Short mmCIF file of C-alpha atoms and ligand atoms in Angstrom, two decimals:
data_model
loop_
_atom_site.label_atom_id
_atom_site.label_comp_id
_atom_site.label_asym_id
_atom_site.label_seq_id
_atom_site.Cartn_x
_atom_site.Cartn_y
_atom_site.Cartn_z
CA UNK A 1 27.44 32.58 3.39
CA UNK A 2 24.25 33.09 1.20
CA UNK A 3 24.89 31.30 -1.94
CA UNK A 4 21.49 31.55 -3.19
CA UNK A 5 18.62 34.09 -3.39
CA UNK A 6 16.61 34.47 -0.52
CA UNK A 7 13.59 33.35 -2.09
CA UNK A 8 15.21 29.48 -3.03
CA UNK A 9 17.10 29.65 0.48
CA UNK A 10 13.14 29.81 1.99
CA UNK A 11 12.02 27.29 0.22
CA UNK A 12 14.65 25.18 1.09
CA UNK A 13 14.15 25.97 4.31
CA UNK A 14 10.82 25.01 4.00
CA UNK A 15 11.55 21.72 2.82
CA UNK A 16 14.08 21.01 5.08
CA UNK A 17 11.90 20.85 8.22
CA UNK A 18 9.76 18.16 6.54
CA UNK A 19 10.79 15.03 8.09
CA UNK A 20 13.17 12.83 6.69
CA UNK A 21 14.29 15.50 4.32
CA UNK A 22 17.91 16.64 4.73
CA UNK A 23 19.28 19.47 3.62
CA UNK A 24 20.85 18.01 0.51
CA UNK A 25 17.50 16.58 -0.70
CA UNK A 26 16.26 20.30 0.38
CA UNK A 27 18.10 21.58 -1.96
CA UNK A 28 17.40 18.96 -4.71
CA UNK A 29 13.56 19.22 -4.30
CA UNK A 30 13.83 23.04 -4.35
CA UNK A 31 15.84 23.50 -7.82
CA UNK A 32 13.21 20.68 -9.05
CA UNK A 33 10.46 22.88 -7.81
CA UNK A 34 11.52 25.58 -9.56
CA UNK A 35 12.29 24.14 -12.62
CA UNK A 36 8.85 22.80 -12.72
CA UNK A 37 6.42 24.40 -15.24
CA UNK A 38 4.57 26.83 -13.73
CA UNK A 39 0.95 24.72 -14.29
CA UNK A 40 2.70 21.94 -12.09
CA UNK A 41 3.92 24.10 -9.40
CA UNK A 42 0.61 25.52 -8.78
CA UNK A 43 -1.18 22.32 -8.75
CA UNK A 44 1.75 20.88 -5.79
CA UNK A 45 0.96 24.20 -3.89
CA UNK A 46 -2.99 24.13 -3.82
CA UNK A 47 -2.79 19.83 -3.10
CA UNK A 48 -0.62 20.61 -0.08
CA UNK A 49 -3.20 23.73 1.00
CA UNK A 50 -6.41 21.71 0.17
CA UNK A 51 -5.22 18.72 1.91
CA UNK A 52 -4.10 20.56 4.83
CA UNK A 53 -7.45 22.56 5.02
CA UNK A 54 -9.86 19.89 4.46
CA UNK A 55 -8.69 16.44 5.59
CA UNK A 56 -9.36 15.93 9.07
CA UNK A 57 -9.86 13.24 11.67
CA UNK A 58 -12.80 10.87 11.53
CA UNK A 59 -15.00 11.54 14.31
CA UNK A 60 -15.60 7.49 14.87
CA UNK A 61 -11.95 6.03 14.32
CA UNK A 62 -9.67 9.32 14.00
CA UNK A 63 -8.60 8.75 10.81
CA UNK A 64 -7.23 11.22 8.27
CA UNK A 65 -10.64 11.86 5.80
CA UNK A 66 -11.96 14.55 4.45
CA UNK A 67 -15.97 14.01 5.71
CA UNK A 68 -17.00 13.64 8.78
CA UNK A 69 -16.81 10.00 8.56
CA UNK A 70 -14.39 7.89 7.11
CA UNK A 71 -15.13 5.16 4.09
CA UNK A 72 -14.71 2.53 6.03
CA UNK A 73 -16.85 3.69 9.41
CA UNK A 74 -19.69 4.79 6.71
CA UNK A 75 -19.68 0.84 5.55
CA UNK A 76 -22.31 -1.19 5.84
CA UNK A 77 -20.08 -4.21 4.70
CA UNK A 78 -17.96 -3.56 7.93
CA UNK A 79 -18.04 -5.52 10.95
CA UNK A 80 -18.45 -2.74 13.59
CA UNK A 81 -18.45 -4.90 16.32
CA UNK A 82 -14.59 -5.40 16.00
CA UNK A 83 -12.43 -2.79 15.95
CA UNK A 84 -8.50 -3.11 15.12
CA UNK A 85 -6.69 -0.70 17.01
CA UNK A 86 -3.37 0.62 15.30
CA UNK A 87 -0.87 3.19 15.83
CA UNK A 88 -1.21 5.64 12.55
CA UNK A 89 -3.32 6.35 9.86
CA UNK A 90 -0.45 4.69 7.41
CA UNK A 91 -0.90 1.32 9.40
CA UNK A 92 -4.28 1.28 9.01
CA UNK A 93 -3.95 1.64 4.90
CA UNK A 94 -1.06 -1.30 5.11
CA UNK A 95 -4.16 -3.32 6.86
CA UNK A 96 -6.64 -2.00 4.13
CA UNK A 97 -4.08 -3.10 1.51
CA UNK A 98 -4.42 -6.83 2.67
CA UNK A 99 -7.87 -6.76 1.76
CA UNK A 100 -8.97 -9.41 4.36
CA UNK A 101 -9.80 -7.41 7.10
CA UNK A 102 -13.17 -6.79 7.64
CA UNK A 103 -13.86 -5.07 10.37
CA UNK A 104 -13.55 -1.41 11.70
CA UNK A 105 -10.15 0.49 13.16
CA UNK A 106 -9.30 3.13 15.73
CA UNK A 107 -6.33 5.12 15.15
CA UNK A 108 -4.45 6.26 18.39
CA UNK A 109 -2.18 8.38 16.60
CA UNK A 110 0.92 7.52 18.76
CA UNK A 111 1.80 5.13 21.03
CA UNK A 112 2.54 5.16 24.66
CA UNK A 113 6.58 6.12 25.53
CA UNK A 114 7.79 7.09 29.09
CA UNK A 115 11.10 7.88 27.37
CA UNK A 116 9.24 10.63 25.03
CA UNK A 117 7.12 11.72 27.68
CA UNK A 118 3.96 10.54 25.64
CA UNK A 119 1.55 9.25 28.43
CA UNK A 120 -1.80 7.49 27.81
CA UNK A 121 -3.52 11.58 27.54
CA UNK A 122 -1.50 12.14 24.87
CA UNK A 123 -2.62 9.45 22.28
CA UNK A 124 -6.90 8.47 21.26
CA UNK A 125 -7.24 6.50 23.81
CA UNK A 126 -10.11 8.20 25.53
CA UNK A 127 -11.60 8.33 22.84
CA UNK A 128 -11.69 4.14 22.30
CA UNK A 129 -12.57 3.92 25.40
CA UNK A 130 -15.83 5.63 24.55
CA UNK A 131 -16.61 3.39 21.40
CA UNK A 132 -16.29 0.73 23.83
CA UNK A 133 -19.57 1.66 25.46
CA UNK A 134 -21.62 0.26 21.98
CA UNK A 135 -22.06 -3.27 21.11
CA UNK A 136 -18.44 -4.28 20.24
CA UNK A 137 -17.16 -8.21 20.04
CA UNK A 138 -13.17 -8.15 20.17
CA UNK A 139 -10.90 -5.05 20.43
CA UNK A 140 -7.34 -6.13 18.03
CA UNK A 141 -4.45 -4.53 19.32
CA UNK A 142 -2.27 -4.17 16.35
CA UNK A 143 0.23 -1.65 17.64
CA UNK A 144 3.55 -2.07 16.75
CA UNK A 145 5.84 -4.59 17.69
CA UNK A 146 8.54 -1.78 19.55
CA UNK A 147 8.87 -1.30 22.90
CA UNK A 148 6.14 1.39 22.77
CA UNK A 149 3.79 -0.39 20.99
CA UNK A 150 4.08 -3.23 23.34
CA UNK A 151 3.91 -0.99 26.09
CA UNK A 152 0.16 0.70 24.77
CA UNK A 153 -0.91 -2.70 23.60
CA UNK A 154 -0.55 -4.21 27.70
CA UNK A 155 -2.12 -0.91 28.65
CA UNK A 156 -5.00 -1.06 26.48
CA UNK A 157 -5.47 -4.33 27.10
CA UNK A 158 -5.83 -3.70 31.27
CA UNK A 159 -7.55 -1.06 30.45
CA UNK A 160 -10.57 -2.94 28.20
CA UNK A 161 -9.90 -6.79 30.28
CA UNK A 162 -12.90 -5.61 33.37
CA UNK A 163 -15.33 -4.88 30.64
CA UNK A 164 -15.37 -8.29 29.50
CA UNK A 165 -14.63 -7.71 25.66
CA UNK A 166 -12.44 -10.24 24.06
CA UNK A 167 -8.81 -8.61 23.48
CA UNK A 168 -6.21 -10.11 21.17
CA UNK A 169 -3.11 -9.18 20.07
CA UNK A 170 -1.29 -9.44 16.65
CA UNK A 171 0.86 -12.32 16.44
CA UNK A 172 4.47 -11.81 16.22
CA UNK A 173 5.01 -12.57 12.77
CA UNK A 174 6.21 -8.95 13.14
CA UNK A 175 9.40 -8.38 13.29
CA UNK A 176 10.66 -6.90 16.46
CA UNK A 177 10.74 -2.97 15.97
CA UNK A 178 9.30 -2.94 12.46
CA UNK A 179 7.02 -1.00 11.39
CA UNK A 180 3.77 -2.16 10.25
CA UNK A 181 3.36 -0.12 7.19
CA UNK A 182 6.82 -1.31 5.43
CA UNK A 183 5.54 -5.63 6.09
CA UNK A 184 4.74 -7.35 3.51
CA UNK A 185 0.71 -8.47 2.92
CA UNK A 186 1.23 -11.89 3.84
CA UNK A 187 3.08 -11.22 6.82
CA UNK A 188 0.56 -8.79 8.09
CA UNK A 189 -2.37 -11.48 7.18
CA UNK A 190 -0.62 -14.23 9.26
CA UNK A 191 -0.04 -11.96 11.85
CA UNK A 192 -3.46 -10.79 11.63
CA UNK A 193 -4.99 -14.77 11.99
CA UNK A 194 -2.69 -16.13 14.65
CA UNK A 195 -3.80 -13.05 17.36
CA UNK A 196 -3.83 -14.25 20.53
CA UNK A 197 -6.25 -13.36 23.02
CA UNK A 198 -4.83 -11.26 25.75
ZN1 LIG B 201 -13.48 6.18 10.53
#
């Protein structure tokens, strides 16, 4: 049964495959969306085009930018001999946030889960691998504290131990199966200071 017109049934279709977006909020965004004056509806529709066609991955730490190198790789006021390895691009702003952390990040975009079929291929690990080859002091595994994250952080760590650079590992301050980008500042700083080396 079409209750609507086809053209608001897209768009809530649209919105509906977003993630975490039911259909109910679907169908509250759309009537929003089209309620909108017109000046704000075209400014939401070029944001989500421009983003999508001009932010891209860093080419040192595969972060979401839009240059070829990220703010914080471009730094001279970076320590880029330690590198904080983290799961997404949102962790790496809820480090950011703290302010304390000085040094540089890799983003793996994923962590390693049998269960999903996501194998070491499937996430930057390669790629950290290679970054490894410079001058680098301590690799900081700050994956999350879930059964995945635990599982790429005693990977990673294997992986890096024959090279001789120092690992460490957040403490777990953490709380089991949180996510890192919903902890608090504080949290993240004390996990952040009691790392243990690996
Ligand atoms: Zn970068």
């Amino acid at each position: 049964m079409e209750y609507y017109s086809s053209e608001i049934n897209r768009l809530i279709e649209e919105l509906s495959a977003l993630p975490g977006i039911g259909a109910k909020s679907a169908q509250r965004l759309a009537f929003h969306i089209i309620n909108m004056p017109m000046e704000n509806a075209d400014r939401l529709a070029e944001s989500i085009l421009s983003a999508r066609k001009n932010v891209r991955y860093c080419k040192e730490c595969f972060t979401l930018t839009d240059d070829e190198l990220c703010p914080i790789c471009r730094s001279r006021n970076r320590n880029h001999r330690v590198i904080m390895v983290v799961e997404t691009t949102r962790d790496l702003a809820a480090y950011e946030k703290t302010g304390k952390y000085e040094g540089v990040y890799h983003v793996l975009h994923g962590a390693i889960s049998p269960m999903l079929g996501i194998g070491p291929g499937d996430i930057r690990l390669k790629e950290l691998m290679q970054r490894l080859q410079g001058d680098v002091d301590e690799v900081i595994i700050a994956t999350n504290n879930s059964l995945e994250g635990e599982t790429t952080a005693m990977y990673i760590s294997k992986l890096i131990k024959p090279s001789g650079i120092k690992v460490t590992r957040i403490a777990s301050g953490v709380p089991v199966g949180g996510d890192l980008e919903y902890i608090d500042e504080v949290t993240l700083l004390r996990a952040l200071e009691g790392r243990v080396e690996l």
